[in-house]
GROMACS .gro file of C-alpha atoms in nm:
model
  399
    1MET     CA    1   0.000   0.000   0.000
    2GLY     CA    2   0.155   0.330  -0.110
    3ASP     CA    3   0.051   0.691  -0.051
    4ASP     CA    4  -0.307   0.607  -0.152
    5ALA     CA    5  -0.511   0.318  -0.016
    6THR     CA    6  -0.828   0.211  -0.196
    7GLN     CA    7  -1.015  -0.074  -0.032
    8ASN     CA    8  -1.352  -0.172   0.108
    9ILE     CA    9  -1.456  -0.130   0.470
   10ARG     CA   10  -1.324  -0.429   0.664
   11VAL     CA   11  -1.602  -0.597   0.859
   12ALA     CA   12  -1.575  -0.845   1.145
   13VAL     CA   13  -1.845  -0.999   1.362
   14ARG     CA   14  -1.808  -1.097   1.726
   15CYS     CA   15  -2.065  -1.316   1.899
   16ARG     CA   16  -2.083  -1.301   2.277
   17PRO     CA   17  -2.162  -1.607   2.493
   18LEU     CA   18  -2.515  -1.663   2.623
   19SER     CA   19  -2.573  -1.444   2.929
   20LYS     CA   20  -2.663  -1.576   3.274
   21LYS     CA   21  -3.016  -1.446   3.223
   22GLU     CA   22  -3.045  -1.623   2.887
   23LEU     CA   23  -2.910  -1.947   3.031
   24GLY     CA   24  -3.158  -1.915   3.317
   25ASN     CA   25  -3.437  -1.881   3.062
   26ASN     CA   26  -3.312  -2.196   2.882
   27GLU     CA   27  -3.229  -1.999   2.569
   28THR     CA   28  -3.046  -2.187   2.293
   29SER     CA   29  -2.773  -2.055   2.063
   30ILE     CA   30  -2.867  -2.001   1.699
   31PHE     CA   31  -2.517  -1.881   1.597
   32SER     CA   32  -2.256  -2.110   1.445
   33ILE     CA   33  -1.949  -2.097   1.220
   34ASN     CA   34  -1.920  -2.341   0.930
   35SER     CA   35  -1.653  -2.343   0.658
   36GLY     CA   36  -1.555  -1.986   0.737
   37ASN     CA   37  -1.911  -1.855   0.722
   38VAL     CA   38  -2.149  -1.730   0.988
   39GLU     CA   39  -2.468  -1.935   1.005
   40LEU     CA   40  -2.780  -1.811   1.180
   41LYS     CA   41  -3.068  -2.050   1.241
   42ASN     CA   42  -3.425  -1.923   1.254
   43PRO     CA   43  -3.581  -2.081   1.566
   44ALA     CA   44  -3.928  -2.057   1.413
   45ASP     CA   45  -3.872  -2.269   1.102
   46GLY     CA   46  -3.513  -2.401   1.125
   47ASN     CA   47  -3.407  -2.208   0.814
   48VAL     CA   48  -3.033  -2.124   0.812
   49GLN     CA   49  -2.890  -1.808   0.658
   50LYS     CA   50  -2.520  -1.778   0.575
   51PHE     CA   51  -2.296  -1.471   0.579
   52ASN     CA   52  -1.931  -1.415   0.493
   53PHE     CA   53  -1.713  -1.155   0.664
   54ASP     CA   54  -1.347  -1.053   0.676
   55GLY     CA   55  -1.318  -1.169   1.037
   56ILE     CA   56  -1.534  -1.391   1.259
   57PHE     CA   57  -1.488  -1.412   1.635
   58PRO     CA   58  -1.688  -1.682   1.818
   59PRO     CA   59  -1.815  -1.675   2.178
   60GLY     CA   60  -1.525  -1.704   2.418
   61CYS     CA   61  -1.270  -1.530   2.196
   62ALA     CA   62  -1.011  -1.324   2.384
   63GLN     CA   63  -0.989  -0.944   2.378
   64HIS     CA   64  -0.638  -0.956   2.234
   65GLU     CA   65  -0.774  -1.134   1.924
   66ILE     CA   66  -0.985  -0.829   1.843
   67TRP     CA   67  -0.681  -0.607   1.896
   68ASP     CA   68  -0.460  -0.823   1.674
   69TRP     CA   69  -0.711  -0.817   1.388
   70LEU     CA   70  -0.850  -0.464   1.418
   71GLY     CA   71  -0.628  -0.251   1.640
   72GLN     CA   72  -0.270  -0.334   1.545
   73PRO     CA   73  -0.316  -0.289   1.167
   74LEU     CA   74  -0.497   0.040   1.235
   75LEU     CA   75  -0.211   0.167   1.453
   76ASP     CA   76   0.047   0.069   1.191
   77LYS     CA   77  -0.132   0.261   0.915
   78CYS     CA   78  -0.186   0.567   1.138
   79ILE     CA   79   0.186   0.587   1.211
   80GLU     CA   80   0.237   0.585   0.833
   81GLY     CA   81   0.001   0.885   0.805
   82PHE     CA   82  -0.339   0.736   0.718
   83ASN     CA   83  -0.661   0.827   0.897
   84GLY     CA   84  -0.845   0.536   1.054
   85THR     CA   85  -1.180   0.450   1.211
   86VAL     CA   86  -1.323   0.154   1.399
   87PHE     CA   87  -1.689   0.153   1.493
   88ALA     CA   88  -1.878  -0.107   1.694
   89TYR     CA   89  -2.237  -0.173   1.592
   90GLY     CA   90  -2.506  -0.407   1.723
   91GLN     CA   91  -2.811  -0.468   1.938
   92THR     CA   92  -2.814  -0.331   2.292
   93GLY     CA   93  -2.644  -0.576   2.527
   94SER     CA   94  -2.449  -0.749   2.247
   95GLY     CA   95  -2.102  -0.656   2.374
   96LYS     CA   96  -2.005  -0.339   2.184
   97THR     CA   97  -1.873  -0.143   2.483
   98TRP     CA   98  -1.709  -0.458   2.617
   99SER     CA   99  -1.515  -0.493   2.292
  100MET     CA  100  -1.422  -0.125   2.279
  101GLN     CA  101  -1.348  -0.064   2.650
  102GLY     CA  102  -1.348  -0.391   2.845
  103VAL     CA  103  -1.168  -0.366   3.180
  104PRO     CA  104  -0.888  -0.113   3.113
  105ALA     CA  105  -0.678  -0.208   3.418
  106ASP     CA  106  -0.676  -0.582   3.333
  107ASP     CA  107  -0.412  -0.699   3.084
  108GLU     CA  108  -0.637  -0.976   2.951
  109LEU     CA  109  -0.975  -0.803   2.960
  110ARG     CA  110  -0.898  -0.452   2.838
  111GLY     CA  111  -1.071  -0.356   2.515
  112LEU     CA  112  -0.965  -0.198   2.188
  113ILE     CA  113  -0.947   0.166   2.304
  114PRO     CA  114  -0.720   0.118   2.609
  115ARG     CA  115  -0.502  -0.123   2.408
  116PHE     CA  116  -0.470   0.139   2.135
  117THR     CA  117  -0.353   0.408   2.379
  118ILE     CA  118  -0.096   0.180   2.545
  119ASN     CA  119   0.046   0.055   2.216
  120LEU     CA  120   0.041   0.403   2.059
  121PHE     CA  121   0.280   0.547   2.316
  122LYS     CA  122   0.499   0.235   2.304
  123ARG     CA  123   0.521   0.285   1.929
  124VAL     CA  124   0.605   0.653   1.970
  125GLU     CA  125   0.902   0.564   2.190
  126GLU     CA  126   1.015   0.303   1.937
  127GLU     CA  127   0.994   0.554   1.651
  128LYS     CA  128   1.192   0.812   1.850
  129ALA     CA  129   1.459   0.553   1.931
  130LYS     CA  130   1.498   0.475   1.559
  131ASP     CA  131   1.517   0.844   1.460
  132GLU     CA  132   1.623   1.101   1.720
  133ASN     CA  133   1.502   1.384   1.496
  134LYS     CA  134   1.141   1.264   1.500
  135MET     CA  135   0.893   1.453   1.719
  136PHE     CA  136   0.536   1.362   1.810
  137LEU     CA  137   0.238   1.563   1.928
  138ILE     CA  138  -0.062   1.355   2.042
  139THR     CA  139  -0.402   1.508   2.119
  140CYS     CA  140  -0.735   1.352   2.204
  141SER     CA  141  -1.101   1.448   2.228
  142TYR     CA  142  -1.411   1.260   2.344
  143PHE     CA  143  -1.773   1.341   2.269
  144GLU     CA  144  -2.115   1.180   2.271
  145ILE     CA  145  -2.430   1.224   2.065
  146TYR     CA  146  -2.729   1.199   2.298
  147ASN     CA  147  -3.078   1.266   2.162
  148GLU     CA  148  -2.914   1.442   1.864
  149VAL     CA  149  -2.719   1.677   2.096
  150ILE     CA  150  -2.338   1.669   2.085
  151SER     CA  151  -2.162   1.703   2.421
  152ASP     CA  152  -1.794   1.718   2.514
  153LEU     CA  153  -1.736   1.424   2.750
  154LEU     CA  154  -1.418   1.590   2.879
  155ASP     CA  155  -1.606   1.905   2.981
  156PRO     CA  156  -1.765   1.861   3.328
  157SER     CA  157  -2.024   2.129   3.253
  158ALA     CA  158  -2.130   1.980   2.919
  159LYS     CA  159  -2.443   1.803   3.051
  160LYS     CA  160  -2.577   2.138   3.174
  161LYS     CA  161  -2.562   2.281   2.823
  162SER     CA  162  -2.888   2.185   2.654
  163SER     CA  163  -2.795   2.328   2.313
  164GLY     CA  164  -2.482   2.117   2.266
  165LEU     CA  165  -2.196   2.169   2.019
  166ASP     CA  166  -2.236   2.247   1.649
  167VAL     CA  167  -2.104   2.050   1.352
  168LYS     CA  168  -1.921   2.273   1.103
  169GLU     CA  169  -1.740   2.225   0.774
  170HIS     CA  170  -1.422   2.398   0.659
  171PRO     CA  171  -1.254   2.374   0.317
  172VAL     CA  172  -0.927   2.256   0.476
  173LEU     CA  173  -1.032   2.100   0.806
  174GLY     CA  174  -1.337   1.924   0.663
  175VAL     CA  175  -1.618   1.834   0.905
  176TYR     CA  176  -1.539   1.927   1.264
  177ILE     CA  177  -1.715   2.005   1.593
  178LYS     CA  178  -1.684   2.367   1.698
  179GLY     CA  179  -1.579   2.414   2.061
  180LEU     CA  180  -1.473   2.053   2.121
  181GLN     CA  181  -1.168   2.032   2.347
  182GLU     CA  182  -0.851   1.869   2.214
  183ILE     CA  183  -0.617   1.781   2.500
  184VAL     CA  184  -0.245   1.719   2.455
  185THR     CA  185  -0.132   1.389   2.610
  186ASP     CA  186   0.220   1.256   2.641
  187ASN     CA  187   0.161   0.914   2.797
  188SER     CA  188  -0.098   0.635   2.802
  189GLU     CA  189  -0.179   0.683   3.173
  190LYS     CA  190  -0.291   1.041   3.116
  191MET     CA  191  -0.494   0.940   2.814
  192GLN     CA  192  -0.662   0.657   3.006
  193LYS     CA  193  -0.762   0.902   3.281
  194LEU     CA  194  -0.930   1.115   3.016
  195ILE     CA  195  -1.108   0.809   2.878
  196ASP     CA  196  -1.229   0.716   3.227
  197GLN     CA  197  -1.348   1.073   3.278
  198GLY     CA  198  -1.541   1.062   2.952
  199MET     CA  199  -1.694   0.723   3.029
  200GLY     CA  200  -1.811   0.859   3.363
  201ASN     CA  201  -1.991   1.145   3.189
  202ARG     CA  202  -2.158   0.930   2.925
  203HIS     CA  203  -2.535   0.874   2.941
  204VAL     CA  204  -2.629   0.521   3.051
  205ALA     CA  205  -2.948   0.359   3.184
  206ALA     CA  206  -3.065   0.018   3.299
  207THR     CA  207  -3.297  -0.181   3.072
  208GLN     CA  208  -3.421  -0.540   3.078
  209MET     CA  209  -3.149  -0.630   2.829
  210ASN     CA  210  -2.854  -0.441   2.976
  211ALA     CA  211  -2.787  -0.313   3.330
  212GLU     CA  212  -2.567  -0.033   3.190
  213SER     CA  213  -2.707   0.037   2.847
  214SER     CA  214  -2.530   0.318   2.660
  215ARG     CA  215  -2.788   0.579   2.568
  216SER     CA  216  -2.557   0.773   2.339
  217HIS     CA  217  -2.310   0.725   2.057
  218SER     CA  218  -1.955   0.806   2.167
  219VAL     CA  219  -1.649   0.896   1.960
  220PHE     CA  220  -1.296   0.900   2.103
  221THR     CA  221  -1.059   1.076   1.863
  222ILE     CA  222  -0.680   1.069   1.868
  223LYS     CA  223  -0.474   1.298   1.646
  224ILE     CA  224  -0.113   1.204   1.579
  225HIS     CA  225   0.125   1.473   1.450
  226GLN     CA  226   0.482   1.375   1.347
  227LYS     CA  227   0.759   1.620   1.256
  228ASP     CA  228   1.129   1.611   1.178
  229LYS     CA  229   1.350   1.851   1.376
  230THR     CA  230   1.575   1.906   1.076
  231ASP     CA  231   1.314   1.935   0.801
  232ASP     CA  232   0.980   2.110   0.858
  233SER     CA  233   0.844   1.973   0.531
  234LYS     CA  234   0.856   1.617   0.671
  235SER     CA  235   0.528   1.636   0.854
  236ILE     CA  236   0.284   1.346   0.887
  237PHE     CA  237  -0.063   1.361   1.038
  238ALA     CA  238  -0.328   1.100   1.119
  239LYS     CA  239  -0.667   1.104   1.289
  240VAL     CA  240  -0.816   0.797   1.456
  241ASN     CA  241  -1.186   0.770   1.541
  242LEU     CA  242  -1.283   0.494   1.785
  243VAL     CA  243  -1.663   0.480   1.783
  244ASP     CA  244  -1.893   0.300   2.024
  245LEU     CA  245  -2.244   0.322   1.884
  246ALA     CA  246  -2.547   0.296   2.109
  247GLY     CA  247  -2.729  -0.032   2.052
  248SER     CA  248  -3.036  -0.076   1.838
  249GLU     CA  249  -3.328  -0.185   2.051
  250ARG     CA  250  -3.694  -0.277   2.060
  251ALA     CA  251  -3.909  -0.129   2.334
  252LYS     CA  252  -4.081  -0.465   2.387
  253SER     CA  253  -3.747  -0.634   2.462
  254THR     CA  254  -3.592  -0.359   2.676
  255GLY     CA  255  -3.902  -0.271   2.879
  256ALA     CA  256  -3.808   0.095   2.835
  257SER     CA  257  -4.050   0.373   2.924
  258GLY     CA  258  -4.051   0.751   2.969
  259ALA     CA  259  -3.715   0.919   2.898
  260THR     CA  260  -3.544   0.585   2.833
  261LEU     CA  261  -3.805   0.502   2.567
  262LYS     CA  262  -3.744   0.840   2.400
  263GLU     CA  263  -3.368   0.776   2.408
  264GLY     CA  264  -3.423   0.440   2.238
  265ALA     CA  265  -3.634   0.602   1.967
  266ASN     CA  266  -3.361   0.861   1.896
  267ILE     CA  267  -3.094   0.589   1.893
  268ASN     CA  268  -3.291   0.386   1.639
  269LYS     CA  269  -3.356   0.698   1.430
  270SER     CA  270  -2.986   0.785   1.404
  271LEU     CA  271  -2.892   0.422   1.332
  272SER     CA  272  -3.155   0.419   1.059
  273ALA     CA  273  -2.994   0.733   0.912
  274LEU     CA  274  -2.658   0.553   0.925
  275GLY     CA  275  -2.817   0.259   0.743
  276ASN     CA  276  -2.948   0.491   0.471
  277VAL     CA  277  -2.599   0.638   0.424
  278ILE     CA  278  -2.450   0.289   0.403
  279ASN     CA  279  -2.712   0.188   0.144
  280ALA     CA  280  -2.635   0.495  -0.068
  281LEU     CA  281  -2.259   0.434  -0.049
  282VAL     CA  282  -2.313   0.070  -0.151
  283GLU     CA  283  -2.507   0.188  -0.457
  284GLN     CA  284  -2.219   0.425  -0.540
  285ALA     CA  285  -1.974   0.136  -0.507
  286LYS     CA  286  -2.179  -0.057  -0.763
  287GLY     CA  287  -2.109   0.221  -1.012
  288LYS     CA  288  -2.447   0.392  -1.003
  289LYS     CA  289  -2.429   0.766  -1.068
  290LYS     CA  290  -2.619   1.059  -0.917
  291ILE     CA  291  -2.664   0.880  -0.587
  292PHE     CA  292  -2.739   1.126  -0.307
  293VAL     CA  293  -2.572   1.033   0.022
  294PRO     CA  294  -2.781   1.177   0.311
  295TYR     CA  295  -2.498   1.258   0.553
  296ARG     CA  296  -2.684   1.560   0.692
  297ASN     CA  297  -2.986   1.363   0.810
  298SER     CA  298  -2.834   1.305   1.154
  299LYS     CA  299  -2.548   1.431   1.370
  300LEU     CA  300  -2.402   1.078   1.373
  301THR     CA  301  -2.371   1.046   0.995
  302ARG     CA  302  -2.246   1.404   0.968
  303VAL     CA  303  -1.954   1.352   1.206
  304LEU     CA  304  -1.876   1.010   1.051
  305GLN     CA  305  -1.888   1.144   0.694
  306GLU     CA  306  -1.513   1.124   0.642
  307SER     CA  307  -1.493   0.781   0.804
  308LEU     CA  308  -1.766   0.631   0.586
  309GLY     CA  309  -1.705   0.783   0.247
  310GLY     CA  310  -1.389   0.988   0.263
  311ASN     CA  311  -1.025   0.987   0.358
  312SER     CA  312  -1.011   0.704   0.613
  313LEU     CA  313  -0.931   0.336   0.646
  314THR     CA  314  -1.240   0.207   0.825
  315ALA     CA  315  -1.334  -0.117   0.998
  316MET     CA  316  -1.664  -0.224   1.151
  317LEU     CA  317  -1.708  -0.466   1.440
  318ALA     CA  318  -2.061  -0.606   1.448
  319ALA     CA  319  -2.150  -0.740   1.793
  320LEU     CA  320  -2.404  -1.024   1.809
  321SER     CA  321  -2.620  -1.207   2.059
  322PRO     CA  322  -2.647  -1.585   1.999
  323ALA     CA  323  -2.980  -1.623   2.182
  324ALA     CA  324  -3.282  -1.751   1.990
  325VAL     CA  325  -3.498  -1.479   2.145
  326ASN     CA  326  -3.280  -1.216   1.971
  327HIS     CA  327  -3.295  -1.377   1.626
  328ASP     CA  328  -3.454  -1.079   1.448
  329GLU     CA  329  -3.209  -0.823   1.587
  330THR     CA  330  -2.908  -1.050   1.521
  331LEU     CA  331  -3.023  -1.110   1.163
  332SER     CA  332  -3.067  -0.735   1.115
  333THR     CA  333  -2.714  -0.671   1.243
  334LEU     CA  334  -2.567  -0.935   1.008
  335LYS     CA  335  -2.747  -0.784   0.708
  336TYR     CA  336  -2.632  -0.434   0.811
  337ALA     CA  337  -2.271  -0.552   0.836
  338ALA     CA  338  -2.289  -0.743   0.508
  339ARG     CA  339  -2.400  -0.425   0.327
  340ALA     CA  340  -2.120  -0.221   0.483
  341LYS     CA  341  -1.862  -0.461   0.336
  342SER     CA  342  -1.936  -0.323  -0.011
  343ILE     CA  343  -1.844   0.039   0.071
  344LYS     CA  344  -1.528   0.152  -0.105
  345LEU     CA  345  -1.279   0.377   0.073
  346SER     CA  346  -1.012   0.601  -0.072
  347ALA     CA  347  -0.764   0.696   0.199
  348LYS     CA  348  -0.467   0.919   0.130
  349LYS     CA  349  -0.145   0.955   0.324
  350ASN     CA  350  -0.149   1.283   0.516
  351GLU     CA  351   0.203   1.399   0.440
  352GLU     CA  352   0.268   1.772   0.436
  353ALA     CA  353   0.547   1.765   0.177
  354SER     CA  354   0.331   1.589  -0.082
  355GLN     CA  355   0.026   1.806  -0.003
  356ILE     CA  356   0.227   2.129  -0.038
  357SER     CA  357   0.367   2.013  -0.370
  358LYS     CA  358   0.019   1.929  -0.503
  359LEU     CA  359  -0.118   2.261  -0.377
  360GLU     CA  360   0.162   2.464  -0.536
  361ASP     CA  361   0.104   2.288  -0.869
  362GLU     CA  362  -0.268   2.359  -0.847
  363ILE     CA  363  -0.210   2.728  -0.763
  364ALA     CA  364   0.031   2.766  -1.055
  365MET     CA  365  -0.218   2.604  -1.292
  366LEU     CA  366  -0.505   2.825  -1.172
  367LYS     CA  367  -0.298   3.143  -1.205
  368LYS     CA  368  -0.186   3.039  -1.555
  369LYS     CA  369  -0.546   2.980  -1.664
  370LEU     CA  370  -0.654   3.310  -1.514
  371ALA     CA  371  -0.377   3.493  -1.701
  372GLU     CA  372  -0.476   3.328  -2.029
  373GLN     CA  373  -0.841   3.421  -1.981
  374ALA     CA  374  -0.775   3.782  -1.878
  375SER     CA  375  -0.830   4.022  -2.167
  376GLY     CA  376  -0.608   4.323  -2.123
  377GLY     CA  377  -0.495   4.494  -1.804
  378GLY     CA  378  -0.350   4.334  -1.495
  379GLY     CA  379  -0.635   4.417  -1.261
  380ALA     CA  380  -0.838   4.105  -1.330
  381VAL     CA  381  -0.531   3.886  -1.298
  382ASP     CA  382  -0.419   4.050  -0.978
  383GLY     CA  383  -0.770   4.032  -0.831
  384GLY     CA  384  -0.803   3.667  -0.933
  385ASN     CA  385  -0.465   3.580  -0.782
  386ALA     CA  386  -0.570   3.744  -0.457
  387ALA     CA  387  -0.891   3.537  -0.456
  388ILE     CA  388  -0.691   3.217  -0.512
  389ASP     CA  389  -0.453   3.306  -0.229
  390LEU     CA  390  -0.750   3.373   0.000
  391PHE     CA  391  -0.906   3.037  -0.093
  392VAL     CA  392  -0.580   2.853  -0.020
  393ALA     CA  393  -0.553   3.027   0.319
  394GLY     CA  394  -0.894   2.878   0.404
  395GLY     CA  395  -0.999   3.155   0.641
  396ASP     CA  396  -1.069   3.128   1.010
  397PRO     CA  397  -1.234   2.788   1.084
  398GLU     CA  398  -1.420   2.943   1.379
  399GLN     CA  399  -1.605   3.188   1.152
   0.00000   0.00000   0.00000
């Protein structure tokens, strides 16, 4: 893989074991793996549906297996200068947050996010040891989308702000969240404290399916800046989004009511919007033209726009329940994940030297065309050149 990386979204499924409650209710497992395929048996008629994915993790798989398949390759590409995203999707209570967070203090049970932070700073030290001129700047941010309101999970006063943060778009920065804190971190311990702080501020509630059901989508973002002390043009940048989506749910199964029922409705609405974006991107991947991708239909799809259809290497972890009682939701998750496999990505290496070179070539070409089109007098050329320079500067992203 060179400076550009064109590939499809990588999709893996992870099935959790039957829960104590399910075992107590004498539930049977309808999930199996056969010849490298996922098989799901319909308890009503015995019909079996088969699905193929890039990775399949059965009940009882270890946390480090998820890291080895998803996390380590992502870290390697980010150090090279590629943006990356992992998002966990599935029914409430299917194990998404367990896969992403786990038990951070336990070597065996910690999830993808704490493993990423630990291995990131180990890698930074290794890179510095290989090249004493290499410098790193690591920042992180953490936000949630709760009832279509974006809140900074690292801001203690965020829950008191009913209006939330706004999603903006800038010609250089792309889609970003105005007012979201980005905190510089120089070690994994500090970053883990920030993660713990954010997790403590996240909206959760008890339902019949999950004692600590996440009621919001959360996104933990790490930005990695690399520079060379001796050559300012050798600058590499990467952004990593680690996304824990709130689980899809049915009110009948969760027993939700009141505010919790409203939360569930908003969760399902945003996940439906995500599904519509995925469907549109799949149609684009098939070569169909004039396909409108409805990124703006929800805050979730807006902030994930770059991850789903832009400059990012993206992987999806679909979390499943094996219980017969959850057949419909598990089947829906498998179909969702199977569609996502068809989305094509086009990630580019974020290297300042190559970007500056491309930009200079583009500016020269634009100025040449402007000069050729100008008919007499230098005013039009000078005014056009000034407009080009202003466009390249990009303006103030806060305006």
